[in-house]
Amino acid sequence: MTINTMAKGGWQREQTICFRKMEKMIVAMQDPDMGMKLRNQRLLITVIPHAMTGHDIIIWLIHKYSVCEEEALHLGGMLVKYGYIYPLKEPRSLVLQPDESPYRFQTPYFWTSTRWPASELDYAIYLAKKNIRKQGELMEYEKERYSLLHKKINHTWDFVVMQAREQLRASKQRRKADRIVLECQEQAYWLINRPPPGVHNMLDVGLERQNNFNLRATLNSDFYKNEIEVHRRALGRNRVKSSICLEGFLKYSEQYQNHDPIMQGCLPSNPWISDDTAHWTMNTEMVPVPTRLRVERWSFSFMELLNDAMGRQEFMLYLEKEFSAENLYFWQACEEIRHGESSKIVEKVEEVYKNFLAPGAARWVNIDSKTMDKTLEGIKQPHRFVLDDAQMHIYFLMKKDSYPRYLKSDLYKNMLAKAIVPQETKKSVFPFMRRQRHSSPSPAQAVAQATEEEGRHKGAG
Amino acid sequence: SCDFAPSGSFSPFRRLPLPAKRKYMRSPLSPEMATQEVPLNETLAHLKTESETLKLKLEEERAKLHDVELHQVAEKVEGLGQFVMKTRRTLKGHGNKVLCMDWCKDKRRIVSSSQDGKVIVWDAFTTNKEHAVTMPCTWVMACAYAPSGCAVACGGLDNKCSVYPLSLDKNENLAAKKKSVAMHTNYLSACSFTNSDMQILTSSGDGTCALWDVESGQLLQSFHGHAADVLCLDLAPSETGNTFVSGGCDKKANVWDMRSGQCIQSFETHESDINSVRYYPSGDAFASGSDDATCRLYDLRADREVAIYSKESIIFGVSSVDFSLSGRLLFGGYNDYTINVWDVLKGTRVSILFGHENRVSTLRVSPDGTAFCTGSWDHTLRVWILMC
């Protein structure tokens, strides 16, 4: 429907932004004071004015944007790939060479953004001109496209040939330098708008985002009423001063720095570098003895402790000693309801009631009476979030009370003391020899094995 | 079943019941606004003006508490040295543009999807391909690994999100056990499992996000508020685990309550489409990457943008962002084939990485932070590490 007209009539939003930015860069490069120094360039026997070398371009970019040479080469390369600068030597190859190769700025007439979209008619005229000039010796792909166009717009073919002849006649009257320049400019334009096979299509932006498609339909009164609601709610929310929030980032980064392998490396070695999976083996979900860094992390936040299966197991042990393990069991059961299948919600909620909430339940949890009443009322119509309030109450109870005491306990301190600090693997003497990279069982296989073993135990028992 | 929405309707499929009291827009958190009424003879222009006035007021309120910039606070932090990062694995096998990838919790396997409809599961460590699925559509823009590691989800131009259990038998056709879960009325742009294999969150070109029960395919919640295609989403790593953020072509990043479907916070400072959103590891903030060539950091407690990561020499859009484990580094994959590495605290660019021969379309740090993986339109995926 409107999708195709968007592509033809409108302009690709993403490209517009980039093109404008590149054009701004190009204009800055041609600034009379701060821009590039242009000079005449000799091409065989002809002198082409207002040219620059690839090296010049890179130096200018390095100074203007304070970047390294590699980045300047890449950036300049983009300007060439998009046709804002074209090469005089080897004009078919839109590549920036960091040497004395000559380049020129493309005339705005031939900027892709100026003449969008490139028309079939113009392409036909271009190929016709080339065909006449080269007496039929076009490149293979150009020949194919030429004959395709001939079929497609056959009805205007006389016009095409006439235009081609006229343009060739006019160009013959130009100076040789101008002729060469015009040919290069036009060729650069078509290399981008009709790339040869095997060459990147620089104008490919992927899938069309039809976001303007339903604009009128979308921005109706319902939409604005929704927006107003969101804004009012936002105005009412409590905000924290920046100076307080931002300190939080500093603290977090500092606390986790030693745990960040990309920043500090990891022990005994990063598997991706050394091809040794020891680091992963030592940190699997359940290990006989965990690493020190892992146990340390349990003290960073309650969430860290609970997110680690071993941490959770240790915490459970501690709670059992304190006779408050029912809290963690309850929390886990609530999690299973929240994240489980819709079909199992009712039966799971019933289980939770029986085990944790019913008077005299085996693992009765101590929730304040207001929350308990609300929850008991709610579970008459069980849904996914019916236990949320109770779960949160118990979560914060554990977090504020049991968790800090756990961290001070002998159980935790002993765990920390006996935790492993792996030896750093010295980099191998022969870095060229690659160690064999071993496969590991896929998670699906691991699950299947575990199920099998469980089955065997059940069978045996 | 999925009915086609009548033209002019905002909600593309099942319509949510609108709040019952529409005459009195009372915010429970601000009693002083309780007595304000929206006039009954509302015209569209009037509503639009009201919305814009409120937005301006919101920006004013947000600015009042902004007493310092992040890079100022970070002055006392030690600067980062030179970062030399190299490609350590190159995964070849896709026949066309790689559009999306996700890590398995085992820290070495990944799933990737491509324009040609192929979804591949790799052991990135050995570079072996373990599974391959051919989708019935092209442009598979979204893929995700299940937390158990036993399934993957994917979708794209088919407007659906389907779950494929990963078979142990390498010869089995995975498509046989395929499960259709989500149904949108436009392309699927992103998907993610929640804390379990049982729920999936999706975002779509139809302007909505949705939460689904995998077993039954039932829609659990839908999220309306974006004015255009939603391109990305990320789940919050919070204690109560109930929110997620989405970014769209309307330049907005919205934070949603998964329970109620409400948009609880909204940020609109980007100048173009938001292609990627990712939470800061603590869950107190998130980063975004946009076609406007910038990455930005939004603090949820301050309720505002707190940093912009940009450089005059970077003019191509950001397709994808992710944090290192400590949140000190922000990696951005760009449409000019490069990866820029940013110091999140100081706001400076610490490294630029070359290697891909076409756009970087997707980027994820591994679950244990030992490496990050990029996918590109050059048909390959690369795993990158820091060389000391």
Coordinates of N, CA and C in Angstrom, one line a residue, chain A residues 256 297-308 312 315 319 324-335 338-339 356-357 365-368 371 375 387-406, chain B residues 195 236-242 281-282 284:
Chain A
Y256 N 32.7 -3.7 41.5 CA 32.7 -4.8 40.5 C 33.9 -4.8 39.6
R297 N 31.2 -11.8 46.0 CA 30.1 -11.2 45.3 C 28.8 -11.4 46.1
W298 N 28.7 -12.5 46.8 CA 27.5 -12.7 47.6 C 27.3 -11.6 48.6
S299 N 28.3 -10.9 49.0 CA 28.2 -9.9 50.0 C 27.9 -8.5 49.3
F300 N 27.8 -8.4 48.0 CA 27.6 -7.1 47.4 C 26.1 -6.8 47.5
S301 N 25.2 -7.7 47.3 CA 23.8 -7.4 47.5 C 23.0 -8.7 47.7
F302 N 21.9 -8.6 48.2 CA 21.1 -9.8 48.5 C 20.7 -10.5 47.2
M303 N 20.5 -9.7 46.1 CA 20.2 -10.2 44.8 C 21.3 -11.1 44.3
E304 N 22.5 -10.6 44.5 CA 23.7 -11.4 44.0 C 23.7 -12.8 44.7
L305 N 23.4 -12.8 46.0 CA 23.4 -14.1 46.7 C 22.3 -15.0 46.2
L306 N 21.1 -14.5 46.0 CA 20.0 -15.3 45.5 C 20.2 -15.8 44.1
N307 N 20.8 -14.9 43.3 CA 21.0 -15.3 41.9 C 22.0 -16.4 41.6
D308 N 22.8 -16.6 42.6 CA 23.8 -17.7 42.5 C 23.3 -18.9 43.2
R312 N 22.5 -19.4 47.1 CA 21.2 -19.6 47.6 C 21.2 -20.9 48.5
F315 N 22.8 -20.0 51.8 CA 21.9 -19.2 52.6 C 20.8 -20.0 53.2
L319 N 19.7 -20.4 57.1 CA 18.3 -20.2 57.5 C 17.8 -21.4 58.3
S324 N 14.4 -20.3 60.1 CA 13.5 -19.4 59.3 C 13.7 -19.8 57.8
A325 N 14.0 -21.1 57.5 CA 14.1 -21.5 56.1 C 12.8 -21.4 55.3
E326 N 11.7 -21.4 56.1 CA 10.4 -21.4 55.3 C 10.3 -20.1 54.5
N327 N 11.0 -19.0 54.9 CA 11.0 -17.8 54.2 C 11.5 -18.0 52.8
L328 N 12.7 -18.6 52.7 CA 13.3 -18.8 51.4 C 12.5 -19.8 50.5
Y329 N 12.0 -20.8 51.2 CA 11.2 -21.8 50.4 C 9.9 -21.1 49.9
F330 N 9.4 -20.3 50.7 CA 8.2 -19.5 50.2 C 8.5 -18.6 49.1
W331 N 9.6 -17.9 49.2 CA 10.0 -17.0 48.1 C 10.2 -17.7 46.8
Q332 N 10.9 -18.9 46.9 CA 11.2 -19.7 45.7 C 9.9 -20.2 45.1
A333 N 8.9 -20.6 45.9 CA 7.6 -21.1 45.4 C 6.9 -20.0 44.7
C334 N 7.0 -18.7 45.2 CA 6.3 -17.6 44.6 C 7.0 -17.3 43.2
E335 N 8.3 -17.4 43.2 CA 9.0 -17.2 41.9 C 8.5 -18.1 40.9
R338 N 5.3 -17.0 39.5 CA 5.4 -15.8 38.7 C 6.0 -16.1 37.3
H339 N 6.9 -17.0 37.3 CA 7.6 -17.2 36.0 C 7.2 -18.5 35.3
F356 N 2.4 -22.9 53.2 CA 3.0 -21.7 53.8 C 2.0 -20.8 54.5
L357 N 0.7 -20.8 54.1 CA -0.2 -19.8 54.5 C -1.3 -20.3 55.4
V365 N 4.6 -19.0 57.1 CA 5.5 -17.8 57.0 C 4.8 -16.7 57.8
N366 N 5.7 -15.9 58.4 CA 5.2 -14.8 59.3 C 5.0 -13.5 58.5
I367 N 3.8 -13.3 58.0 CA 3.5 -12.1 57.2 C 2.7 -11.2 58.1
D368 N 2.8 -9.9 58.0 CA 1.9 -9.0 58.8 C 0.5 -9.3 58.4
T371 N -1.2 -7.8 55.1 CA -0.8 -8.5 53.9 C -1.4 -9.9 53.8
T375 N -3.8 -11.3 51.0 CA -3.3 -12.4 50.2 C -4.4 -13.5 50.2
L387 N 0.5 -13.5 44.7 CA 1.3 -13.6 45.9 C 2.4 -12.5 46.0
D388 N 2.3 -11.6 45.1 CA 3.4 -10.6 45.0 C 3.6 -9.8 46.3
D389 N 2.6 -9.3 46.9 CA 2.7 -8.6 48.1 C 3.4 -9.4 49.2
A390 N 2.9 -10.6 49.4 CA 3.5 -11.5 50.4 C 4.9 -11.8 50.1
Q391 N 5.2 -12.1 48.8 CA 6.5 -12.4 48.4 C 7.5 -11.3 48.7
M392 N 7.0 -10.1 48.4 CA 7.9 -8.9 48.6 C 8.1 -8.7 50.1
H393 N 7.1 -8.9 50.9 CA 7.3 -8.7 52.3 C 8.3 -9.7 52.9
I394 N 8.3 -10.9 52.5 CA 9.2 -11.9 52.9 C 10.6 -11.6 52.4
Y395 N 10.7 -11.2 51.1 CA 12.0 -10.8 50.5 C 12.7 -9.8 51.3
F396 N 11.9 -8.7 51.6 CA 12.6 -7.6 52.4 C 12.9 -8.0 53.8
L397 N 12.1 -8.9 54.3 CA 12.4 -9.4 55.7 C 13.8 -10.1 55.7
M398 N 13.9 -11.0 54.7 CA 15.2 -11.7 54.6 C 16.4 -10.7 54.3
K399 N 16.1 -9.8 53.4 CA 17.1 -8.9 53.0 C 17.6 -8.0 54.2
K400 N 16.7 -7.5 55.0 CA 17.0 -6.6 56.1 C 17.5 -7.3 57.3
D401 N 17.1 -8.5 57.5 CA 17.4 -9.2 58.8 C 18.3 -10.4 58.6
S402 N 17.9 -11.4 57.9 CA 18.7 -12.6 57.8 C 20.0 -12.4 57.0
Y403 N 19.9 -11.7 55.9 CA 21.0 -11.6 55.0 C 22.2 -10.9 55.7
P404 N 22.0 -9.7 56.4 CA 23.2 -9.1 57.0 C 23.8 -10.0 58.1
R405 N 22.9 -10.8 58.8 CA 23.5 -11.7 59.8 C 24.2 -12.9 59.2
Y406 N 23.7 -13.3 58.0 CA 24.4 -14.4 57.3 C 25.8 -14.0 57.0
Chain B
N195 N 12.6 -14.6 33.3 CA 13.4 -15.4 34.2 C 13.3 -16.9 33.9
A236 N 14.7 -5.7 33.1 CA 15.4 -5.1 34.2 C 16.0 -6.1 35.1
P237 N 17.2 -6.0 35.6 CA 17.8 -7.0 36.5 C 17.5 -6.6 38.0
S238 N 16.2 -6.3 38.2 CA 15.9 -5.7 39.5 C 15.5 -6.8 40.5
E239 N 15.4 -6.4 41.8 CA 15.1 -7.4 42.8 C 13.7 -7.9 42.7
T240 N 12.8 -7.0 42.3 CA 11.4 -7.4 42.2 C 11.1 -7.8 40.7
G241 N 12.0 -7.6 39.8 CA 12.0 -8.1 38.5 C 10.7 -7.9 37.7
N242 N 10.2 -6.7 37.7 CA 8.9 -6.5 37.1 C 8.8 -5.5 36.0
P281 N 24.1 -2.8 34.7 CA 24.0 -4.0 35.6 C 23.3 -3.9 36.9
S282 N 23.3 -2.7 37.5 CA 22.6 -2.6 38.8 C 21.1 -2.4 38.6
D284 N 19.7 0.4 37.9 CA 19.3 1.7 38.2 C 19.3 2.7 37.0

